[in-house]
PDB file of C-alpha atoms in Angstrom:
ATOM      1  CA  MET A   1      22.943  68.504  26.958  1.00  0.00           C
ATOM      2  CA  LYS A   2      23.137  65.895  24.682  1.00  0.00           C
ATOM      3  CA  THR A   3      23.728  66.454  20.541  1.00  0.00           C
ATOM      4  CA  TYR A   4      20.610  66.049  18.837  1.00  0.00           C
ATOM      5  CA  SER A   5      20.135  63.461  16.230  1.00  0.00           C
ATOM      6  CA  PRO A   6      17.444  63.629  13.563  1.00  0.00           C
ATOM      7  CA  LYS A   7      14.642  60.824  13.356  1.00  0.00           C
ATOM      8  CA  ALA A   8      13.105  59.557  10.490  1.00  0.00           C
ATOM      9  CA  LYS A   9       9.846  60.973  11.939  1.00  0.00           C
ATOM     10  CA  ASP A  10      11.060  64.384  12.148  1.00  0.00           C
ATOM     11  CA  ILE A  11      12.215  64.620   8.134  1.00  0.00           C
ATOM     12  CA  GLU A  12      10.124  66.252   6.394  1.00  0.00           C
ATOM     13  CA  ARG A  13      10.914  66.405   2.461  1.00  0.00           C
ATOM     14  CA  GLU A  14      10.015  69.077   0.119  1.00  0.00           C
ATOM     15  CA  TRP A  15       9.963  69.031  -3.694  1.00  0.00           C
ATOM     16  CA  TRP A  16      12.170  71.829  -5.342  1.00  0.00           C
ATOM     17  CA  VAL A  17      12.334  72.695  -9.215  1.00  0.00           C
ATOM     18  CA  ILE A  18      15.359  74.458 -10.536  1.00  0.00           C
ATOM     19  CA  ASP A  19      15.363  75.731 -13.857  1.00  0.00           C
ATOM     20  CA  ALA A  20      18.866  74.528 -15.400  1.00  0.00           C
ATOM     21  CA  LYS A  21      18.394  76.875 -18.655  1.00  0.00           C
ATOM     22  CA  ASP A  22      21.528  79.097 -19.328  1.00  0.00           C
ATOM     23  CA  LYS A  23      23.024  78.536 -16.075  1.00  0.00           C
ATOM     24  CA  THR A  24      26.651  76.771 -15.334  1.00  0.00           C
ATOM     25  CA  LEU A  25      26.563  73.117 -15.140  1.00  0.00           C
ATOM     26  CA  GLY A  26      28.710  73.110 -11.607  1.00  0.00           C
ATOM     27  CA  LYS A  27      26.937  75.707 -10.066  1.00  0.00           C
ATOM     28  CA  ILE A  28      23.451  73.845 -10.751  1.00  0.00           C
ATOM     29  CA  ALA A  29      24.927  70.850  -9.399  1.00  0.00           C
ATOM     30  CA  THR A  30      26.179  72.270  -6.261  1.00  0.00           C
ATOM     31  CA  GLN A  31      23.227  74.266  -5.486  1.00  0.00           C
ATOM     32  CA  VAL A  32      20.955  70.425  -6.042  1.00  0.00           C
ATOM     33  CA  ALA A  33      23.456  68.357  -4.341  1.00  0.00           C
ATOM     34  CA  ASN A  34      23.148  70.374  -1.238  1.00  0.00           C
ATOM     35  CA  LEU A  35      19.442  70.346  -1.247  1.00  0.00           C
ATOM     36  CA  ILE A  36      19.777  66.548  -1.775  1.00  0.00           C
ATOM     37  CA  MET A  37      21.973  66.023   1.163  1.00  0.00           C
ATOM     38  CA  GLY A  38      19.627  68.317   3.113  1.00  0.00           C
ATOM     39  CA  LYS A  39      22.435  70.662   3.942  1.00  0.00           C
ATOM     40  CA  HIS A  40      19.975  73.757   4.319  1.00  0.00           C
ATOM     41  CA  LYS A  41      18.178  72.175   6.942  1.00  0.00           C
ATOM     42  CA  PRO A  42      18.998  73.003  10.491  1.00  0.00           C
ATOM     43  CA  ILE A  43      18.466  68.788  11.293  1.00  0.00           C
ATOM     44  CA  TYR A  44      21.291  68.174   8.942  1.00  0.00           C
ATOM     45  CA  ALA A  45      23.367  65.128   9.887  1.00  0.00           C
ATOM     46  CA  PRO A  46      25.784  63.736   7.565  1.00  0.00           C
ATOM     47  CA  HIS A  47      24.808  60.243   8.501  1.00  0.00           C
ATOM     48  CA  ILE A  48      21.539  60.339   7.494  1.00  0.00           C
ATOM     49  CA  ASP A  49      19.373  61.301   4.458  1.00  0.00           C
ATOM     50  CA  THR A  50      17.488  64.676   5.291  1.00  0.00           C
ATOM     51  CA  GLY A  51      17.389  65.843   1.909  1.00  0.00           C
ATOM     52  CA  ASP A  52      14.326  66.998  -0.048  1.00  0.00           C
ATOM     53  CA  TYR A  53      13.565  65.799  -3.726  1.00  0.00           C
ATOM     54  CA  VAL A  54      14.765  67.933  -6.553  1.00  0.00           C
ATOM     55  CA  VAL A  55      13.497  67.958 -10.087  1.00  0.00           C
ATOM     56  CA  VAL A  56      15.839  69.933 -12.729  1.00  0.00           C
ATOM     57  CA  ILE A  57      14.397  71.102 -16.261  1.00  0.00           C
ATOM     58  CA  ASN A  58      16.086  72.221 -19.024  1.00  0.00           C
ATOM     59  CA  ALA A  59      19.285  70.078 -18.436  1.00  0.00           C
ATOM     60  CA  ALA A  60      19.698  70.204 -22.233  1.00  0.00           C
ATOM     61  CA  LYS A  61      20.235  74.107 -22.289  1.00  0.00           C
ATOM     62  CA  VAL A  62      22.753  74.067 -19.383  1.00  0.00           C
ATOM     63  CA  LYS A  63      26.194  75.567 -19.933  1.00  0.00           C
ATOM     64  CA  VAL A  64      29.761  74.710 -19.166  1.00  0.00           C
ATOM     65  CA  THR A  65      32.760  77.232 -19.173  1.00  0.00           C
ATOM     66  CA  GLY A  66      36.196  77.309 -20.566  1.00  0.00           C
ATOM     67  CA  LYS A  67      36.925  74.816 -23.121  1.00  0.00           C
ATOM     68  CA  LYS A  68      35.407  72.097 -21.107  1.00  0.00           C
ATOM     69  CA  ALA A  69      33.014  71.407 -23.940  1.00  0.00           C
ATOM     70  CA  GLU A  70      35.802  70.201 -26.063  1.00  0.00           C
ATOM     71  CA  GLN A  71      38.455  69.007 -23.083  1.00  0.00           C
ATOM     72  CA  LYS A  72      36.240  67.121 -20.549  1.00  0.00           C
ATOM     73  CA  VAL A  73      36.023  63.334 -20.691  1.00  0.00           C
ATOM     74  CA  TYR A  74      34.376  61.021 -18.856  1.00  0.00           C
ATOM     75  CA  TYR A  75      35.608  57.323 -17.803  1.00  0.00           C
ATOM     76  CA  ARG A  76      33.876  54.007 -16.791  1.00  0.00           C
ATOM     77  CA  HIS A  77      35.494  51.321 -16.626  1.00  0.00           C
ATOM     78  CA  SER A  78      33.746  47.659 -17.325  1.00  0.00           C
ATOM     79  CA  GLY A  79      35.727  45.773 -14.546  1.00  0.00           C
ATOM     80  CA  TYR A  80      37.572  43.495 -17.217  1.00  0.00           C
ATOM     81  CA  PRO A  81      41.160  44.147 -18.412  1.00  0.00           C
ATOM     82  CA  GLY A  82      41.246  46.815 -21.101  1.00  0.00           C
ATOM     83  CA  GLY A  83      37.765  47.743 -20.313  1.00  0.00           C
ATOM     84  CA  LEU A  84      38.368  51.651 -19.828  1.00  0.00           C
ATOM     85  CA  LYS A  85      35.664  53.575 -21.894  1.00  0.00           C
ATOM     86  CA  SER A  86      36.266  57.147 -22.383  1.00  0.00           C
ATOM     87  CA  GLN A  87      33.292  59.592 -23.865  1.00  0.00           C
ATOM     88  CA  ARG A  88      33.817  63.461 -24.078  1.00  0.00           C
ATOM     89  CA  PHE A  89      31.445  65.917 -22.995  1.00  0.00           C
ATOM     90  CA  GLU A  90      30.210  66.979 -26.080  1.00  0.00           C
ATOM     91  CA  GLU A  91      29.481  63.158 -27.356  1.00  0.00           C
ATOM     92  CA  LEU A  92      27.752  62.636 -24.102  1.00  0.00           C
ATOM     93  CA  PHE A  93      25.739  66.010 -24.047  1.00  0.00           C
ATOM     94  CA  ASP A  94      24.267  65.350 -27.320  1.00  0.00           C
ATOM     95  CA  LYS A  95      23.836  61.715 -26.915  1.00  0.00           C
ATOM     96  CA  ASP A  96      22.055  62.425 -23.198  1.00  0.00           C
ATOM     97  CA  PRO A  97      22.041  65.831 -21.467  1.00  0.00           C
ATOM     98  CA  VAL A  98      20.191  64.308 -18.427  1.00  0.00           C
ATOM     99  CA  ARG A  99      23.393  61.820 -17.894  1.00  0.00           C
ATOM    100  CA  VAL A 100      25.792  65.152 -17.582  1.00  0.00           C
ATOM    101  CA  MET A 101      23.618  66.574 -15.052  1.00  0.00           C
ATOM    102  CA  GLU A 102      23.431  63.262 -13.092  1.00  0.00           C
ATOM    103  CA  LEU A 103      27.279  62.852 -12.644  1.00  0.00           C
ATOM    104  CA  ALA A 104      27.672  66.467 -12.228  1.00  0.00           C
ATOM    105  CA  VAL A 105      25.793  65.680  -9.010  1.00  0.00           C
ATOM    106  CA  ARG A 106      26.916  62.375  -8.215  1.00  0.00           C
ATOM    107  CA  GLY A 107      30.449  63.386  -8.106  1.00  0.00           C
ATOM    108  CA  MET A 108      29.348  66.124  -5.307  1.00  0.00           C
ATOM    109  CA  LEU A 109      27.453  63.133  -2.943  1.00  0.00           C
ATOM    110  CA  PRO A 110      28.904  60.646  -0.510  1.00  0.00           C
ATOM    111  CA  HIS A 111      30.229  57.879  -2.166  1.00  0.00           C
ATOM    112  CA  ASN A 112      28.868  55.223  -0.177  1.00  0.00           C
ATOM    113  CA  ARG A 113      25.435  53.729   0.009  1.00  0.00           C
ATOM    114  CA  LEU A 114      24.174  56.848   1.507  1.00  0.00           C
ATOM    115  CA  GLY A 115      24.788  58.980  -1.550  1.00  0.00           C
ATOM    116  CA  ARG A 116      23.217  56.036  -3.860  1.00  0.00           C
ATOM    117  CA  ALA A 117      19.966  56.680  -2.097  1.00  0.00           C
ATOM    118  CA  MET A 118      20.427  60.330  -2.213  1.00  0.00           C
ATOM    119  CA  LEU A 119      20.466  60.147  -5.876  1.00  0.00           C
ATOM    120  CA  LYS A 120      17.565  58.382  -5.974  1.00  0.00           C
ATOM    121  CA  LYS A 121      15.751  61.874  -5.058  1.00  0.00           C
ATOM    122  CA  LEU A 122      16.935  63.729  -8.296  1.00  0.00           C
ATOM    123  CA  LYS A 123      14.800  63.724 -10.773  1.00  0.00           C
ATOM    124  CA  VAL A 124      16.474  65.367 -14.416  1.00  0.00           C
ATOM    125  CA  TYR A 125      14.460  66.553 -17.319  1.00  0.00           C
ATOM    126  CA  PRO A 126      15.831  67.534 -20.809  1.00  0.00           C
ATOM    127  CA  GLY A 127      12.804  69.773 -21.651  1.00  0.00           C
ATOM    128  CA  ASN A 128      10.739  72.106 -19.725  1.00  0.00           C
ATOM    129  CA  GLU A 129       7.971  69.671 -18.752  1.00  0.00           C
ATOM    130  CA  HIS A 130       7.746  67.168 -16.168  1.00  0.00           C
ATOM    131  CA  PRO A 131       5.639  64.786 -14.749  1.00  0.00           C
ATOM    132  CA  HIS A 132       5.929  65.837 -10.915  1.00  0.00           C
ATOM    133  CA  GLN A 133       3.357  68.616 -10.976  1.00  0.00           C
ATOM    134  CA  ALA A 134       1.304  67.153  -8.261  1.00  0.00           C
ATOM    135  CA  GLN A 135       4.006  67.000  -5.901  1.00  0.00           C
ATOM    136  CA  THR A 136       5.527  70.691  -6.507  1.00  0.00           C
ATOM    137  CA  SER A 137       3.152  72.671  -5.693  1.00  0.00           C
ATOM    138  CA  PHE A 138       5.263  75.707  -6.180  1.00  0.00           C
ATOM    139  CA  ARG A 139       8.464  76.541  -8.029  1.00  0.00           C
ATOM    140  CA  HIS A 140      11.411  77.595  -5.753  1.00  0.00           C
ATOM    141  CA  PRO A 141      13.187  80.376  -7.779  1.00  0.00           C
ATOM    142  CA  GLU A 142      17.155  80.475  -7.382  1.00  0.00           C
ATOM    143  CA  ARG A 143      18.533  82.429  -4.661  1.00  0.00           C
ATOM    144  CA  SER A 144      22.285  83.838  -4.596  1.00  0.00           C
ATOM    145  CA  GLU A 145      21.443  85.046  -0.712  1.00  0.00           C
ATOM    146  CA  GLY A 146      21.254  81.046   0.558  1.00  0.00           C
ATOM    147  CA  LEU A 147      18.071  79.332   0.264  1.00  0.00           C
ATOM    148  CA  ARG A 148      15.641  81.617   2.133  1.00  0.00           C
ATOM    149  CA  THR A 149      12.294  82.584   0.934  1.00  0.00           C
ATOM    150  CA  THR A 150      11.387  86.624   0.898  1.00  0.00           C
ATOM    151  CA  GLU A 151       8.326  87.562   2.900  1.00  0.00           C
ATOM    152  CA  LYS A 152       6.442  88.105  -0.774  1.00  0.00           C
ATOM    153  CA  GLU A 153       7.115  84.408  -1.703  1.00  0.00           C
ATOM    154  CA  GLU A 154       6.173  83.268   1.650  1.00  0.00           C
ATOM    155  CA  SER A 155       2.928  84.822   1.342  1.00  0.00           C
ATOM    156  CA  GLU A 156       2.142  82.992  -1.877  1.00  0.00           C
ATOM    157  CA  ILE A 157       3.324  80.063  -0.674  1.00  0.00           C
ATOM    158  CA  LEU A 158       1.798  79.840   2.992  1.00  0.00           C
ATOM    159  CA  PRO A 159      -1.778  80.234   3.710  1.00  0.00           C
ATOM    160  CA  LYS A 160      -2.971  83.454   5.390  1.00  0.00           C
ATOM    161  CA  GLU A 161      -3.350  82.994   9.098  1.00  0.00           C
ATOM    162  CA  ARG A 162      -6.716  84.632  10.538  1.00  0.00           C
TER     163      ARG A 162
END
């Protein structure tokens, strides 16, 4: 038996809405990264983008634990000598909370072309509103027991068979 490799026609992408209000930044970022990579699907392959689209709302209300708010530093380099720039978490979060969520998820994705392509499927919004209402027909609640739906959720989501 040969090893199965998913084809482009086999990939079905869903839209997930995750509410980050009063949740820990790292836990939300881990969940989002797994959804974007497609690790929750049985057809997952590390060399193919099998993931779903993820919309994160209320990114401005995300929490961090410990002293990260005062001590965490984000670095970037311009490429020129002496071009190292640093910014504390508090400063960046006050200026652009969306960027903080994007950087957290970006660090959990592959650091190559595939990871950059996966990151394009992440949509982060600081408030409760987002322009993707047409794509997201239902809101997936966060689940601690994996990403499986309950029978009640399935009955609400799926059409009834006759």
